[in-house]
PDB file of C-alpha atoms in Angstrom:
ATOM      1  CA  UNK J 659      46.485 -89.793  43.984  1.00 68.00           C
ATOM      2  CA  UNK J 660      44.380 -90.979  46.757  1.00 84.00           C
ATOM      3  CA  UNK J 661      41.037 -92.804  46.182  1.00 93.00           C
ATOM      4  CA  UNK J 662      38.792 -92.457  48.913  1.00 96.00           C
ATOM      5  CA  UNK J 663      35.819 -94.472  50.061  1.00 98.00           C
ATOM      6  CA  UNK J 664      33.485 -93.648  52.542  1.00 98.00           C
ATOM      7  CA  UNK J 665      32.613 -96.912  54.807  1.00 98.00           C
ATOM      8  CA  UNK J 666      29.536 -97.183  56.440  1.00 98.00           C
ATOM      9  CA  UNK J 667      30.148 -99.537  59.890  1.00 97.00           C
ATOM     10  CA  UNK J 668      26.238-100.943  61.809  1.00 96.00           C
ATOM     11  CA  UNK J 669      26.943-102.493  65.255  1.00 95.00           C
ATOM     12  CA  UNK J 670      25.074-102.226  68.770  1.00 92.00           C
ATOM     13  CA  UNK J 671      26.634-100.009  70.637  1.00 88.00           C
ATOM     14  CA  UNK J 672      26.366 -99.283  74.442  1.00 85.00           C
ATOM     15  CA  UNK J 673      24.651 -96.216  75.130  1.00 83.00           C
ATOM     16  CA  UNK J 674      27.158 -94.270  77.910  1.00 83.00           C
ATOM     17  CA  UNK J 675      24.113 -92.553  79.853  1.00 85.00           C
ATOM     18  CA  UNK J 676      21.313 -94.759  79.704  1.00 84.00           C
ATOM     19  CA  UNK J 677      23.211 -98.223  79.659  1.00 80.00           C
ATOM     20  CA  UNK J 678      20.915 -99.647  76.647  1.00 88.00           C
ATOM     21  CA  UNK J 679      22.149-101.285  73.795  1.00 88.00           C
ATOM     22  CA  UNK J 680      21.321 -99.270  70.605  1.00 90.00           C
ATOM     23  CA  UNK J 681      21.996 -99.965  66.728  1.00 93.00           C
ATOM     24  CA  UNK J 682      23.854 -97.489  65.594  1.00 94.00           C
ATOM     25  CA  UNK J 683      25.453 -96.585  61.978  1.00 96.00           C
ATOM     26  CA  UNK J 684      28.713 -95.125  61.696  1.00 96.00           C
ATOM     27  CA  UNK J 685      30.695 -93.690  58.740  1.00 98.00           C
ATOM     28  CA  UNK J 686      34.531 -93.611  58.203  1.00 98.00           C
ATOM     29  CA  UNK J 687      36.699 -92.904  55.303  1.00 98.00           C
ATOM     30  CA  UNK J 688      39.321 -95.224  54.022  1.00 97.00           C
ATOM     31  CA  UNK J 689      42.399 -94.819  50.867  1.00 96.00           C
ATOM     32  CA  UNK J 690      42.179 -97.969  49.117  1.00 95.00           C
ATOM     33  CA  UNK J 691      42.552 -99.659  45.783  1.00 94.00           C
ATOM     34  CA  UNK J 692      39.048-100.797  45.431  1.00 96.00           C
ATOM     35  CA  UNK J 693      36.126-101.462  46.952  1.00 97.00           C
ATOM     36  CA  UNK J 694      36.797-104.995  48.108  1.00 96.00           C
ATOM     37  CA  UNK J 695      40.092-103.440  49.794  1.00 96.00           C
ATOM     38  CA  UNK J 696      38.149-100.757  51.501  1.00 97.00           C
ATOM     39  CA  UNK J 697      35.837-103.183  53.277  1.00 97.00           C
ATOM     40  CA  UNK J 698      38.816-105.403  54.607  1.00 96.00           C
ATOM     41  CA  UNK J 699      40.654-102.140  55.656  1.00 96.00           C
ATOM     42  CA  UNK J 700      37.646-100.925  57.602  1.00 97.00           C
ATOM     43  CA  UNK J 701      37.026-104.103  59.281  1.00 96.00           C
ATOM     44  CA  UNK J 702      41.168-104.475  60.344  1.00 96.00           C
ATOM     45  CA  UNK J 703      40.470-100.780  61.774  1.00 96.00           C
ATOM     46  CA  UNK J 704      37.194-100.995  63.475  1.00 95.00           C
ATOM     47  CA  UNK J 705      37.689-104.654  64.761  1.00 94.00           C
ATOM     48  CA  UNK J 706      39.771-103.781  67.814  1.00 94.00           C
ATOM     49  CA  UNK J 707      36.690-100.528  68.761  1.00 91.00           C
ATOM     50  CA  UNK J 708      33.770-102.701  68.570  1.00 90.00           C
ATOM     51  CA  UNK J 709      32.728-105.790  70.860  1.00 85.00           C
ATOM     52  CA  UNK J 710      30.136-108.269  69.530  1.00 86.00           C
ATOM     53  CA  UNK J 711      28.969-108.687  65.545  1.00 91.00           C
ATOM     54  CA  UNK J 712      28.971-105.884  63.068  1.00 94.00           C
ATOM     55  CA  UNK J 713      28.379-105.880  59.291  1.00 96.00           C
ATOM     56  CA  UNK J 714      29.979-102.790  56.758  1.00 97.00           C
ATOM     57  CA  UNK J 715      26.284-101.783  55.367  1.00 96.00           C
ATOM     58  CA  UNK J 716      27.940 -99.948  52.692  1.00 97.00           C
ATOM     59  CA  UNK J 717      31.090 -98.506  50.750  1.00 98.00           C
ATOM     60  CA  UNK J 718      30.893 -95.935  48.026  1.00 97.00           C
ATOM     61  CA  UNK J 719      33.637 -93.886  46.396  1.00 97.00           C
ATOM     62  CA  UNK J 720      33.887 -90.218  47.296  1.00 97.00           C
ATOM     63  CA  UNK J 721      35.072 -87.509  44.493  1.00 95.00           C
ATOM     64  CA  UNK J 722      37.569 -86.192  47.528  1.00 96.00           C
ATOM     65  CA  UNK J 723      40.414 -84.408  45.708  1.00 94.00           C
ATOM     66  CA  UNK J 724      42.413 -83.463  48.964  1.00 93.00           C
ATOM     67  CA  UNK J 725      42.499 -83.623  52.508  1.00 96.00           C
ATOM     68  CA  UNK J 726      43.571 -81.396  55.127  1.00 96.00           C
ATOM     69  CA  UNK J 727      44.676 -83.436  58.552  1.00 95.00           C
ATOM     70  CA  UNK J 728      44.994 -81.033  61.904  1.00 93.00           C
ATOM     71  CA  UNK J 729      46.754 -82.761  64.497  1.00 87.00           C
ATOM     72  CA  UNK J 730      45.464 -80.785  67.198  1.00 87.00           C
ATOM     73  CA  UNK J 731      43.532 -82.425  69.725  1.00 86.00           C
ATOM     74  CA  UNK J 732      40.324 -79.888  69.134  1.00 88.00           C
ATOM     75  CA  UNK J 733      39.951 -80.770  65.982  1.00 92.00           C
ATOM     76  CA  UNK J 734      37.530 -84.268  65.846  1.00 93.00           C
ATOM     77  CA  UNK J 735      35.134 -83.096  63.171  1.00 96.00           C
ATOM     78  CA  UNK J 736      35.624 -83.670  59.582  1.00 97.00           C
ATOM     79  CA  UNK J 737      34.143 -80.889  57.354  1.00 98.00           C
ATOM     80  CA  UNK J 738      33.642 -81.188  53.232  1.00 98.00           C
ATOM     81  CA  UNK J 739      34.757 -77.939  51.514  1.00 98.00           C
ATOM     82  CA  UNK J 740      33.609 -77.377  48.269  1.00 98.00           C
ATOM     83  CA  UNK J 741      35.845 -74.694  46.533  1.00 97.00           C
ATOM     84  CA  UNK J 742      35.759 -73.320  42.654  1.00 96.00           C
ATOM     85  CA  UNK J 743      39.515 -72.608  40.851  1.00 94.00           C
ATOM     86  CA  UNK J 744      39.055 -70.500  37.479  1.00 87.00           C
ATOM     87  CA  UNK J 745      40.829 -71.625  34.772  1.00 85.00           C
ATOM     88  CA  UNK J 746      40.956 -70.031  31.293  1.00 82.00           C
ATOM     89  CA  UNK J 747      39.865 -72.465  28.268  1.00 77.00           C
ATOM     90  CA  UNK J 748      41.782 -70.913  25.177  1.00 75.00           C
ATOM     91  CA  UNK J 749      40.882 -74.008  22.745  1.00 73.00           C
ATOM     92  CA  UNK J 750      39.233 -71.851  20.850  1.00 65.00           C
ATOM     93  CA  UNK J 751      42.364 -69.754  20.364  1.00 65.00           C
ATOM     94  CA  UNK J 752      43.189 -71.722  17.038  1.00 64.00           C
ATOM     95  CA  UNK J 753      39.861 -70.532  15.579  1.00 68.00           C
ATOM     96  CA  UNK J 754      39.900 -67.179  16.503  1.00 74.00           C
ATOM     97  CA  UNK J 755      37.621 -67.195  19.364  1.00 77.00           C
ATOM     98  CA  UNK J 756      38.498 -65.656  22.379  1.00 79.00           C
ATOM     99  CA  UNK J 757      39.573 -67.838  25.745  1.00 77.00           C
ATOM    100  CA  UNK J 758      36.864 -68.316  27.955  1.00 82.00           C
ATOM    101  CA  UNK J 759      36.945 -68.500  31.485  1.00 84.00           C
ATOM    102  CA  UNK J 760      35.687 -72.112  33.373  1.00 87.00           C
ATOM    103  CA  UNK J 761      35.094 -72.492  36.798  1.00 91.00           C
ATOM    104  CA  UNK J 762      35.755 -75.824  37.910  1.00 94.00           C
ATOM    105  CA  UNK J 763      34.443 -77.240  41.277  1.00 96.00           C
ATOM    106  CA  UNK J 764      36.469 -79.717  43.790  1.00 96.00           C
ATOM    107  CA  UNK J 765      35.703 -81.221  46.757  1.00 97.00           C
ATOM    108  CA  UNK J 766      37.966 -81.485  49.693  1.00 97.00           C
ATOM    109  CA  UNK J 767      37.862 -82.467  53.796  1.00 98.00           C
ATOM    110  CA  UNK J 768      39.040 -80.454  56.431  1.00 98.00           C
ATOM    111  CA  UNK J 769      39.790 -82.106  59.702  1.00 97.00           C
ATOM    112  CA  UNK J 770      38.764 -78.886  62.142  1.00 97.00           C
ATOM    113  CA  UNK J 771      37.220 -78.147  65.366  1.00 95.00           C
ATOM    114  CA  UNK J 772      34.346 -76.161  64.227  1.00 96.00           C
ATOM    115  CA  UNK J 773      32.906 -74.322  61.231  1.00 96.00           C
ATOM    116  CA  UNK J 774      34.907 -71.010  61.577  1.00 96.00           C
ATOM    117  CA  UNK J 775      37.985 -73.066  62.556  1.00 96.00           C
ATOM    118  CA  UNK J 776      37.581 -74.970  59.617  1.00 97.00           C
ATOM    119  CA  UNK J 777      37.436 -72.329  57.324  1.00 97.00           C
ATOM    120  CA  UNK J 778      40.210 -70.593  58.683  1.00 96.00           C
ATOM    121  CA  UNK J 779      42.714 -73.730  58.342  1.00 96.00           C
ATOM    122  CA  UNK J 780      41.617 -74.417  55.016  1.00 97.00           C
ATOM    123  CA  UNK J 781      42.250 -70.695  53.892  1.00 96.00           C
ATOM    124  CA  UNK J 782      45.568 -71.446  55.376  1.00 95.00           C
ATOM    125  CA  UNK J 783      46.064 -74.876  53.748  1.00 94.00           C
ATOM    126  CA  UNK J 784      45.735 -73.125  50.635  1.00 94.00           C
ATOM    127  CA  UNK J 785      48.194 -70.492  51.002  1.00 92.00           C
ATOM    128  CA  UNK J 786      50.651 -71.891  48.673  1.00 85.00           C
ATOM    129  CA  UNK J 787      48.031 -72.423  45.324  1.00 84.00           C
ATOM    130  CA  UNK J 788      48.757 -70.560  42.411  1.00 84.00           C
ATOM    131  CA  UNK J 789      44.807 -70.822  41.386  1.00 82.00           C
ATOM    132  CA  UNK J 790      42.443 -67.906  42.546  1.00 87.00           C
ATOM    133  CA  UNK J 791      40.443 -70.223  44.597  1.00 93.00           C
ATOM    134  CA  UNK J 792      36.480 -69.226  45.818  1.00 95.00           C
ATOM    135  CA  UNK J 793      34.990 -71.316  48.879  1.00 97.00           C
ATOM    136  CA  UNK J 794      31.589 -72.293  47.513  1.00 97.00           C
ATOM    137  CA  UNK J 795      30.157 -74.309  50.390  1.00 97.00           C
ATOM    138  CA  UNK J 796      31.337 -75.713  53.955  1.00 98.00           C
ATOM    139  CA  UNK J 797      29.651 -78.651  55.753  1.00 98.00           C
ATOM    140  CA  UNK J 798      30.121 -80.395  58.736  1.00 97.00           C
ATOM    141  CA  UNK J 799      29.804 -84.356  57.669  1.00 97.00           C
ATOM    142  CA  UNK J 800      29.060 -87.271  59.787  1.00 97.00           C
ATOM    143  CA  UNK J 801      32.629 -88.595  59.639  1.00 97.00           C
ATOM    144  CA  UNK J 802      34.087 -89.903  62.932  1.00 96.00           C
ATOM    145  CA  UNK J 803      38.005 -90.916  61.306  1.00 96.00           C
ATOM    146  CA  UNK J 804      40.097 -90.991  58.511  1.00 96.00           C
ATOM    147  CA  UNK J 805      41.832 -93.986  57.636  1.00 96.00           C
ATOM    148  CA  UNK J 806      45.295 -92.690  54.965  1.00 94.00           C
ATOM    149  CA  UNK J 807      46.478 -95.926  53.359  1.00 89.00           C
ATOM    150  CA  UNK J 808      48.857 -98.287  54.991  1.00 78.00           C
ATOM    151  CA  UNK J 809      52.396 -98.129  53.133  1.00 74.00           C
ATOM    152  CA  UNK J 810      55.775 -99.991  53.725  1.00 66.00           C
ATOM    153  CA  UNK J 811      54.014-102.650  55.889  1.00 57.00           C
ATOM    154  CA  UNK J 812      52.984-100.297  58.631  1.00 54.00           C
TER     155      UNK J 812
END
């Protein structure tokens, strides 16, 4: 299973219409081991995008349980889907209680072109679950890429 950290990248960045320089903050998402690996992946990825300095101002660990890539070229926004399965507790089975039903909440990214499009291809995504699944909440987050992790020496 994937761990995902979200990567927060500060550089000056070249304004297209007004030609100024302006600080700006950007946030990525990177698979890695730990945090220490995270920040040297996101630096190896950015390095080649940015001219001049730039510092990672932060890296924290997201509670992603899945993400859904879409390789078409409309899709550049990365939206966080936050989705209930029920599941039925029965420990209480062995002491005559009845099973209980839990609802348990996971979080998950849809790559998408907008909000309806993103609900539609997760709806599809999840086609093949055997869970009754409810969609609690959809967001659009301020995610400009998605770095999967590196494997075989890529």
């Amino acid at each position: 299973m994937a761990t995902w950290f979200e990567c927060k990248v500060r550089y000056d960045k070249l304004q297209e219409n007004t030609a100024a320089v302006k600080k700006v903050t950007e946030s990525f998402l990177v698979d890695a081991l730990s945090f220490t690996e995270a920040e040297a992946r996101i630096i190896e990825e950015r390095t080649p995008f940015i001219s001049g300095e730039f510092s990672v101002s932060a890296v924290k660990r997201t509670k992603l349980a899945e993400i859904f890539f879409d390789e078409s070229d409309a899709a550049d926004k990365f939206y966080q889907v936050k989705y209930q399965i029920t599941t039925i507790d029965d420990r209480g089975a062995a002491a005559g209680k009845p099973a209980q039903e839990k609802k348990i909440t996971i979080l998950a990214l849809q790559q998408a072109a907008d909000f309806e499009d993103a609900v539609k291809s997760f709806n599809e995504n999840m086609k093949g679950t055997l869970a009754d699944y409810d969609i609690v909440a959809v967001s659009e987050t301020m995610l400009l890429d998605v770095y999967p992790a590196k494997l075989g020496g890529e």
